[in-house]
Coordinates of C-alpha atoms in Angstrom, one line a residue:
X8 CA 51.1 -21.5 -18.2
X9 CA 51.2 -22.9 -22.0
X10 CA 50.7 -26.3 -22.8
X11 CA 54.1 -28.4 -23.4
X12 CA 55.2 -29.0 -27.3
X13 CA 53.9 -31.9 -28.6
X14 CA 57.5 -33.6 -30.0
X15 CA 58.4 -35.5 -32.3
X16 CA 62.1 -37.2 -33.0
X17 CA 63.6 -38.9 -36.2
X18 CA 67.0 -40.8 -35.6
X19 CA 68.6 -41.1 -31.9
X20 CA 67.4 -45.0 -31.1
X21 CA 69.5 -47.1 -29.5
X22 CA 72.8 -46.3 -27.5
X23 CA 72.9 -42.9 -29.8
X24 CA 74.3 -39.7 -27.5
X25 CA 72.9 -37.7 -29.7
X26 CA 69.8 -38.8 -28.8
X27 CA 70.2 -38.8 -25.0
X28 CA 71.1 -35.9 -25.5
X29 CA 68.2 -34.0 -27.2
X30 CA 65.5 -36.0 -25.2
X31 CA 66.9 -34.9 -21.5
X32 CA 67.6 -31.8 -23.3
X33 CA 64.1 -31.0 -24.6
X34 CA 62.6 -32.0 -20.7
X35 CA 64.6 -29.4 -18.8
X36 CA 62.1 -26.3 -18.5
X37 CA 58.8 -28.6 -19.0
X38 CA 58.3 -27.0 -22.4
X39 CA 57.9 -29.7 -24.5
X40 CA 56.5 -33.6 -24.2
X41 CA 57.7 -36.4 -26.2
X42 CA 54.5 -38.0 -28.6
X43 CA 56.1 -40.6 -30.8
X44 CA 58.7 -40.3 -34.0
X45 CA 61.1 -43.0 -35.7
X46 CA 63.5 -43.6 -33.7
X47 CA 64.9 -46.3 -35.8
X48 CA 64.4 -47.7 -39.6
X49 CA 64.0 -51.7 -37.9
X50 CA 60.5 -51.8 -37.2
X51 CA 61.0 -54.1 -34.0
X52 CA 63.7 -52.0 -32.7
X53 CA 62.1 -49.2 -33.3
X54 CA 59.1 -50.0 -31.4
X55 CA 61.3 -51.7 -28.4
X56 CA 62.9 -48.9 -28.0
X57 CA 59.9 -46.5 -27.6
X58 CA 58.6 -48.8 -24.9
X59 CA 62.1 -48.4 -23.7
X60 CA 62.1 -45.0 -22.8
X61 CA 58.8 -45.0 -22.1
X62 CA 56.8 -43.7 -25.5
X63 CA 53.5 -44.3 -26.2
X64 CA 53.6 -46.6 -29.2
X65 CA 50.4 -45.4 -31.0
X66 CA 52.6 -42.5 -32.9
X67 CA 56.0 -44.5 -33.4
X68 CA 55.6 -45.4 -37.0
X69 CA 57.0 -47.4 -39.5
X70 CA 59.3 -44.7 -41.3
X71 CA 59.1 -40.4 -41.8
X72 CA 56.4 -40.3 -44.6
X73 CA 54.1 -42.3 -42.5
X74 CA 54.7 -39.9 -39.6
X75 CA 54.2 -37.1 -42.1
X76 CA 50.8 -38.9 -43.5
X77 CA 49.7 -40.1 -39.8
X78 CA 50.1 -36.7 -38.3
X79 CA 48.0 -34.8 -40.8
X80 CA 45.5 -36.6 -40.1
X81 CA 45.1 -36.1 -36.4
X82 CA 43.4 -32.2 -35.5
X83 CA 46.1 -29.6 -35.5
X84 CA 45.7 -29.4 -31.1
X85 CA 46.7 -33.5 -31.1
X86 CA 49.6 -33.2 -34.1
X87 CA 53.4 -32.6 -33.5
X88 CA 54.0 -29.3 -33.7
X89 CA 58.0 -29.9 -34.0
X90 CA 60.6 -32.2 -34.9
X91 CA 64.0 -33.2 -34.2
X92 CA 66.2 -34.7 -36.8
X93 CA 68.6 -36.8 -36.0
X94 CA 69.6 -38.6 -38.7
X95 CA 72.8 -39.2 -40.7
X96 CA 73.6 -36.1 -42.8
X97 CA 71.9 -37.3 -46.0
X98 CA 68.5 -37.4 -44.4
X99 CA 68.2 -34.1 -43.3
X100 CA 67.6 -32.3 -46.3
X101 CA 64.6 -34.5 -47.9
X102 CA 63.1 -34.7 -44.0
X103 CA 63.5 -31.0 -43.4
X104 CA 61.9 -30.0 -46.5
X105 CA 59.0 -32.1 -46.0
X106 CA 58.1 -31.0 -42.5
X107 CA 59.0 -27.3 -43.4
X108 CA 56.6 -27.8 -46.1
X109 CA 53.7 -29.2 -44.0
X110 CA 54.0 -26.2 -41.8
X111 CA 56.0 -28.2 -38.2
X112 CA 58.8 -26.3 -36.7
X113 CA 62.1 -28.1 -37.1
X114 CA 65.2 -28.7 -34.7
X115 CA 67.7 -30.0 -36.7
X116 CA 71.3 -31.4 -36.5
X117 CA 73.9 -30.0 -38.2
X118 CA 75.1 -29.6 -41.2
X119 CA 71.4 -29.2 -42.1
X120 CA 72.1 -30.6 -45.5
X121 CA 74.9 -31.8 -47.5
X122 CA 75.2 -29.0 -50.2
X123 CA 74.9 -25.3 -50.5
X124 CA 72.6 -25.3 -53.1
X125 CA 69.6 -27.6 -51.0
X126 CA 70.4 -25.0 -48.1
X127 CA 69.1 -22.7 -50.1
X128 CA 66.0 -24.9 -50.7
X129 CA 65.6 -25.0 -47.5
X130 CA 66.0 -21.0 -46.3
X131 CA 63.2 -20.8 -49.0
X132 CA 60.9 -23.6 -47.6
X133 CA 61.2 -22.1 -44.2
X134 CA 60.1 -18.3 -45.9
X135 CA 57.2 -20.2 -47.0
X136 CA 55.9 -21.9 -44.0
X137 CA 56.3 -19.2 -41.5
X138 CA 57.7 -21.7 -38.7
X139 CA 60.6 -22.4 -36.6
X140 CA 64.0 -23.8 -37.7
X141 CA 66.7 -24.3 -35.4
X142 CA 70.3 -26.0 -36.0
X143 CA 71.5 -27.7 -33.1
X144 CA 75.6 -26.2 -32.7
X145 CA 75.1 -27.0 -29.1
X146 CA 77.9 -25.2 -27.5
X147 CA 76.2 -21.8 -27.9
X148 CA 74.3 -22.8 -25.4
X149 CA 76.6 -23.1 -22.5
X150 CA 76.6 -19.8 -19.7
X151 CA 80.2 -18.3 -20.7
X152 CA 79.8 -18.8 -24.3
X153 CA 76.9 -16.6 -24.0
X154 CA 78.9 -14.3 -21.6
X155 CA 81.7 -14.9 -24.1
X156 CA 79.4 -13.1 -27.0
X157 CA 78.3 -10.3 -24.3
X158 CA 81.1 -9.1 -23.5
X159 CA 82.6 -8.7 -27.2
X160 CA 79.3 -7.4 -28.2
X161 CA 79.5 -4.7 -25.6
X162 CA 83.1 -3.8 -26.5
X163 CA 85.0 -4.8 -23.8
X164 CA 88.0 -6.4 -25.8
X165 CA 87.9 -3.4 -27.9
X166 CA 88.5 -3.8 -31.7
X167 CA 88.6 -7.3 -32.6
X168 CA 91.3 -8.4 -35.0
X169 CA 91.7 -12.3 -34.3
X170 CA 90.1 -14.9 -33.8
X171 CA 91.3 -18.6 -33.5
X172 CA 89.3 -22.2 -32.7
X173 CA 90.9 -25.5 -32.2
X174 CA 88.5 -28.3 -32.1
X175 CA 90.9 -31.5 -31.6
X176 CA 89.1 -35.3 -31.3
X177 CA 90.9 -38.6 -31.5
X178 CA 88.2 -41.1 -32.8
X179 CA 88.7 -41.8 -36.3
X180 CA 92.6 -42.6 -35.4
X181 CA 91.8 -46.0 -34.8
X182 CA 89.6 -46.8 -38.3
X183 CA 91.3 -44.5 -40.2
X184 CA 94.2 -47.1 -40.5
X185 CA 92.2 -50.1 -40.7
X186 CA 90.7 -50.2 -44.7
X187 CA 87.6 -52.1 -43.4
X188 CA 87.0 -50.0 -40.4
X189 CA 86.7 -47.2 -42.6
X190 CA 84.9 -48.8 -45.4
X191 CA 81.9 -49.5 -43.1
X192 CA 81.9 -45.7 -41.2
X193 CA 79.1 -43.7 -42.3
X194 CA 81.1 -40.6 -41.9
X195 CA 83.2 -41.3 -44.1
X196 CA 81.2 -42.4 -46.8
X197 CA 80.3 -39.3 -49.1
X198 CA 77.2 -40.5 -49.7
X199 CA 75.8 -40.5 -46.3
X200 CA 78.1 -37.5 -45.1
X201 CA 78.6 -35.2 -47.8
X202 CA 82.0 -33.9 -49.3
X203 CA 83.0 -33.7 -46.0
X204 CA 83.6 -35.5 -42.6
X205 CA 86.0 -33.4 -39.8
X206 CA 85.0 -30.0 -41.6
X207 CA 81.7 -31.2 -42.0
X208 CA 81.1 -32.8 -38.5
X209 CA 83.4 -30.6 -35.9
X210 CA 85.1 -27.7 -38.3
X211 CA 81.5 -26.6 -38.9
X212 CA 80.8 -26.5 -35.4
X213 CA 84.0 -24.2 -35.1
X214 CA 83.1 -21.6 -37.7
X215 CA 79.2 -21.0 -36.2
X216 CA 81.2 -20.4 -32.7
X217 CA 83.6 -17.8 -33.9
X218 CA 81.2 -16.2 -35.8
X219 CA 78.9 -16.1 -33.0
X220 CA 81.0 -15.1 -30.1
X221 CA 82.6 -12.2 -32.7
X222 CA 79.8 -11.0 -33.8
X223 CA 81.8 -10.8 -37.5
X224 CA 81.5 -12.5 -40.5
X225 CA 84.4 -14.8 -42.0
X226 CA 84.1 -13.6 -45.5
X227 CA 86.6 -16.1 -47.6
X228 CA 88.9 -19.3 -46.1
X229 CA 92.3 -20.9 -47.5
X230 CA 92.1 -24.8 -47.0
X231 CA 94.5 -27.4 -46.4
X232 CA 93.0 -31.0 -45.6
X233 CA 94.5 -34.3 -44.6
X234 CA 92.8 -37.4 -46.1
X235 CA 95.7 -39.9 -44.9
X236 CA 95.6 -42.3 -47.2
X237 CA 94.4 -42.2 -51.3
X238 CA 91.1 -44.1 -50.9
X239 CA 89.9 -42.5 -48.2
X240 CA 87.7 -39.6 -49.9
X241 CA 86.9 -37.7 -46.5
X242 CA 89.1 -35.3 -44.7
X243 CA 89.8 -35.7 -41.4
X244 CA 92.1 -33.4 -40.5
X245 CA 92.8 -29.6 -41.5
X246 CA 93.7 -26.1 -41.0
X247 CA 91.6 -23.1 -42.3
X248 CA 93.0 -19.8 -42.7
X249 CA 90.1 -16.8 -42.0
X250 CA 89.5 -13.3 -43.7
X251 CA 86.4 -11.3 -42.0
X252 CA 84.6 -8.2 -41.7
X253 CA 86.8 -5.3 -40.5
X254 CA 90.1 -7.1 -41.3
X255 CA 90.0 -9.7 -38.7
X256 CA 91.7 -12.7 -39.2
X257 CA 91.8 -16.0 -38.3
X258 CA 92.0 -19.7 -38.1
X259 CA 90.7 -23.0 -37.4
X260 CA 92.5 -26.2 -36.5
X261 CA 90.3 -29.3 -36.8
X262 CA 91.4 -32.5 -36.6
X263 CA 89.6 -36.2 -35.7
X264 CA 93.0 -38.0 -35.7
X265 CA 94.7 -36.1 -32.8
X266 CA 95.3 -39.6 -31.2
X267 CA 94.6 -39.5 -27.4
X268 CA 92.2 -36.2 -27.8
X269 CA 88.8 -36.7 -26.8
X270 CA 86.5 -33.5 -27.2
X271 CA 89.4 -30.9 -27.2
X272 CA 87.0 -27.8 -28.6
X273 CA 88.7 -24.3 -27.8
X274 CA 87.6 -20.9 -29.0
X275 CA 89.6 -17.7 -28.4
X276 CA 88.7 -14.1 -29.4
X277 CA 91.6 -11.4 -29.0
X278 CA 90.8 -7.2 -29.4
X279 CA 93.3 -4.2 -28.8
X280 CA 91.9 -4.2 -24.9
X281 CA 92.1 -7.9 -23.5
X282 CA 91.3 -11.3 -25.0
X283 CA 88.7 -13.9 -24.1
X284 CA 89.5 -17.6 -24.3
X285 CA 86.8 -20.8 -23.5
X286 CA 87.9 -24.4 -23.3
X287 CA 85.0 -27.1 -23.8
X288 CA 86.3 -29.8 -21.8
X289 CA 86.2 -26.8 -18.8
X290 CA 83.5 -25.0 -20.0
X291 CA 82.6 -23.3 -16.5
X292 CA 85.8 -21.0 -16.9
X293 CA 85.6 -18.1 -19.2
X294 CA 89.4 -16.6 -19.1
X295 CA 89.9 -13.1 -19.3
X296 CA 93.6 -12.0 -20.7
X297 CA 94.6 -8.0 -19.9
X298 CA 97.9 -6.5 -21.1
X299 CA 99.9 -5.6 -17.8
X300 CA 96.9 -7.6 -15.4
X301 CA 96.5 -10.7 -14.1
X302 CA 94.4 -13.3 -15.6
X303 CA 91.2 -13.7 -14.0
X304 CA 88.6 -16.5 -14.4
X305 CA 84.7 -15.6 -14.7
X306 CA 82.4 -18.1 -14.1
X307 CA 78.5 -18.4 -14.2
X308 CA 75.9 -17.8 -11.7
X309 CA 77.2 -14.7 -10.5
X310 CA 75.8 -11.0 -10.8
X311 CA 78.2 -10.1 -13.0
X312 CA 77.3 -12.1 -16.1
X313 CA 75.4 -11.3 -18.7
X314 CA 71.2 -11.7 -18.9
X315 CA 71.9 -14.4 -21.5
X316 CA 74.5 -16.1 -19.4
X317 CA 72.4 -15.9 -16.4
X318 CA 69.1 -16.8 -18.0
X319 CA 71.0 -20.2 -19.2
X320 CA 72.2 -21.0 -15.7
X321 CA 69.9 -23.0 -13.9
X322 CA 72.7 -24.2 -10.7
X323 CA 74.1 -21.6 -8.4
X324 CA 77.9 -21.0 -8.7
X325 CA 80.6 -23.9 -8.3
X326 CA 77.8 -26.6 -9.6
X327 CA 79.1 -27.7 -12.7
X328 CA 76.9 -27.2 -16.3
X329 CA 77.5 -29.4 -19.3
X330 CA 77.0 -29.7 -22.5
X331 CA 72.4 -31.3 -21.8
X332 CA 72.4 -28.1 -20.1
X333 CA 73.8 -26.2 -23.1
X334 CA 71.2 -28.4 -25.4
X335 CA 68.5 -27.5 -22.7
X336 CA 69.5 -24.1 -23.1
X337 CA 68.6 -24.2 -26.9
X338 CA 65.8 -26.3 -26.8
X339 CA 64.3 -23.6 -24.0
X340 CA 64.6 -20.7 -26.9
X341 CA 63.2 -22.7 -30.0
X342 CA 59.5 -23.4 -27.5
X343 CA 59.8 -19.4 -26.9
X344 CA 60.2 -19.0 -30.7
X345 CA 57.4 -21.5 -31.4
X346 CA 55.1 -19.9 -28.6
X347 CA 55.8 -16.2 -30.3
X348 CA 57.2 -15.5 -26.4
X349 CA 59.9 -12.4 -26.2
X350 CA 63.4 -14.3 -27.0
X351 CA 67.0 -13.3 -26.8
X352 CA 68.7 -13.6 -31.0
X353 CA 71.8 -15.5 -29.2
X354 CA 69.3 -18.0 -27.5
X355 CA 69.3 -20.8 -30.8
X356 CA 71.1 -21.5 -34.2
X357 CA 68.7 -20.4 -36.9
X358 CA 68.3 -21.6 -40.6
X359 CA 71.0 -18.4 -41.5
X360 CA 73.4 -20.2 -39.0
X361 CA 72.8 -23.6 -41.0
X362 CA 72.6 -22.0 -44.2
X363 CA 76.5 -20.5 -43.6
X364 CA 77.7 -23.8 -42.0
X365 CA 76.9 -25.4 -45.0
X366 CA 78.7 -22.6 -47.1
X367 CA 81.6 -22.6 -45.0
X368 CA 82.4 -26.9 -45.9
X369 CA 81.6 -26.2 -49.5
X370 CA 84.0 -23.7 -49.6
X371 CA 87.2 -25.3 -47.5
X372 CA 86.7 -28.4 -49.5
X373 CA 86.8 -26.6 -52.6
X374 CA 89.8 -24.1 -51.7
X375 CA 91.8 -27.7 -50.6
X376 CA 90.8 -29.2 -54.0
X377 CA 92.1 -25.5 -56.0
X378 CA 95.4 -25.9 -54.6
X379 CA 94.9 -24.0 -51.3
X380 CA 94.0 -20.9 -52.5
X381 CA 91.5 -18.1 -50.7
X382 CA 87.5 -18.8 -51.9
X383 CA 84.8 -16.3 -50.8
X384 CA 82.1 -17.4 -48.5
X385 CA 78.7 -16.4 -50.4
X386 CA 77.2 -13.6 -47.6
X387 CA 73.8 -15.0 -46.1
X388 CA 71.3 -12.1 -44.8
X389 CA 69.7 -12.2 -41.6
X390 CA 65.6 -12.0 -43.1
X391 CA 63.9 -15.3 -43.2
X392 CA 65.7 -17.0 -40.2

């Protein structure tokens, strides 16, 4: 058996679920092992909380260019071999960069930067170093999303020609209105966010799953946003009209004011034989819709799944699986990347998935700002992952 991963994680201190989240994540199939990181930029806190969860403190440093500096040092058998970033949006690009360019693999959260052009930088940094990127859109992990892509892939909702995501949350409702509240939230500060916070933060997370379970490419988008009020410059709430490959169209609803809403994510794929339709917030139920049948209900663990659905199922039928076992799920297909092991394409997010995601904000912010108008989607190729 190979030796665990040696781990490192920027970001996630504190009460963070994001950081939960990719720690229990990264434990699931034993692959990796959790050496040190900066967990958060207050040096006591920082090291509290690594005694916290039970870190060595040897490796926490100070900030990410003394982890950088530190870690060279050590012989390449002792060093991180990966990182996890997860930082606020204006730290990935400068961290990413830095680690692609001292040859770690990286597992980062999305958007992977906050512009199209430092993508770019990036997709060439990681063509250089020859390692692994991975963007964490963590719903691709669960079973029937996987089954979801399978089945489209394998033609059983014939031609494809819509596709349609609603990704409703309720959060912001309550600062939105309040002209402090929202002063002092990161997301929706342009300068820590980017140009965008409900497209940026859930939207993006919409467009990676259509484009995923469809297997098509949405080639241009027609924008309108909702920014509420006249000093608030961050979205956070709109509808995208789609244009893909093979005439396909679409949409996407996202919205972070839908008061009452809490993670309301729903991705539907229709062809001219039957139409498939998962629900986040039920993500154990894949429905499958037949013209003139009943509607029946697939769900994982059983032998009629997928490989990909049933190599990401790790309870036996009627046990629910959430969204650390969907992280797990990705986490488990970056250490088979890293180790150069056989892997599935659907099993993680790559650099091409970022690169797009990034695209895709650039682009609805900009067709909003036109007028709503259509904008093409600059076309990413699949070499250099």
């Amino acid at each position: 058996m190979s030796k665990k991963i040696r781990l490192g994680i920027l970001g996630g201190g504190g009460d963070s679920l994001i950081g939960v989240l990719h720690r229990i994540a990264s434990t699931m199939y034993g692959k990796y092992q959790l050496v040190g990181g900066v967990f958060n930029p207050v040096w006591e806190e920082n090291l509290g909380f690594a005694e916290q969860i039970g870190v060595p403190t040897n490796r926490i440093y100070k900030d990410f260019d003394t982890l950088v500096e530190e870690e060279l040092k050590l012989p390449r058998e002792e060093r991180m071999q990966a990182v996890s970033i997860l930082t606020p949006n204006f730290l990935h690009f400068p961290m990413a960069k830095k680690l692609l360019d001292n040859g770690f693999h990286v597992i980062c959260e999305k958007p992977i930067t906050t512009t199209y052009e430092e993508a770019k930088v990036l997709k060439a940094s990681l063509k250089k170093s020859r390692t692994v990127f991975a963007v964490t859109y963590t719903y691709t992990g669960y079973p029937m999303v996987r089954q979801m892509r399978h089945m489209v892939k394998n033609g059983e909702l014939g031609n494809i020609h819509k596709i349609d995501a609603q990704y409703y949350q309720g959060w912001i409702n309550p600062i939105i209105h309040d002209k402090e509240k929202r002063s002092a939230t990161w997301r929706l500060n342009p300068e820590k966010a980017g140009i965008s916070c409900c497209i940026g933060d859930i939207g993006t997370h919409a467009f990676d799953m259509l484009e995923y379970v469809s297997g098509e490419k949405i080639e241009s988008v027609l924008a309108d946003l909702n920014y509420v009020y006249t000093d608030n410059q961050m979205d956070v709430d709109g509808t995208v009209l789609l244009r893909c490959t093979n005439n396909i169209k679409g949409v996407i609803c996202a919205s972070q004011i839908a008061t009452g809403e809490e993670n309301n994510f729903i991705v539907k794929v229709y062809g001219d034989k039957a139409g498939l339709k998962w629900e986040q917030e039920n993500p154990n139920h894949l429905y499958l819709m037949e013209e003139g049948r009943p509607l029946r209900v697939l769900k994982p663990g059983h032998s009629y799944n997928s490989g990909l659905s049933l190599e990401g199922t790790k309870l036996p039928p009627g046990h629910p699986e959430g969204i650390f076992d969907a992280m797990g799920n990705i986490y488990k297909g970056v250490a088979r990347a890293i180790n150069k092991e056989p892997y599935d394409q659907g099993e993680f997010p790559t650099m091409m998935d970022g690169v797009r995601g990034i695209g895709f904000i650039e682009k609805v912010v900009e067709s909003h700002h036109k007028g709503n108008v259509w904008v093409a989607i600059e076309n990413e190729d699949n070499e250099d992952n």
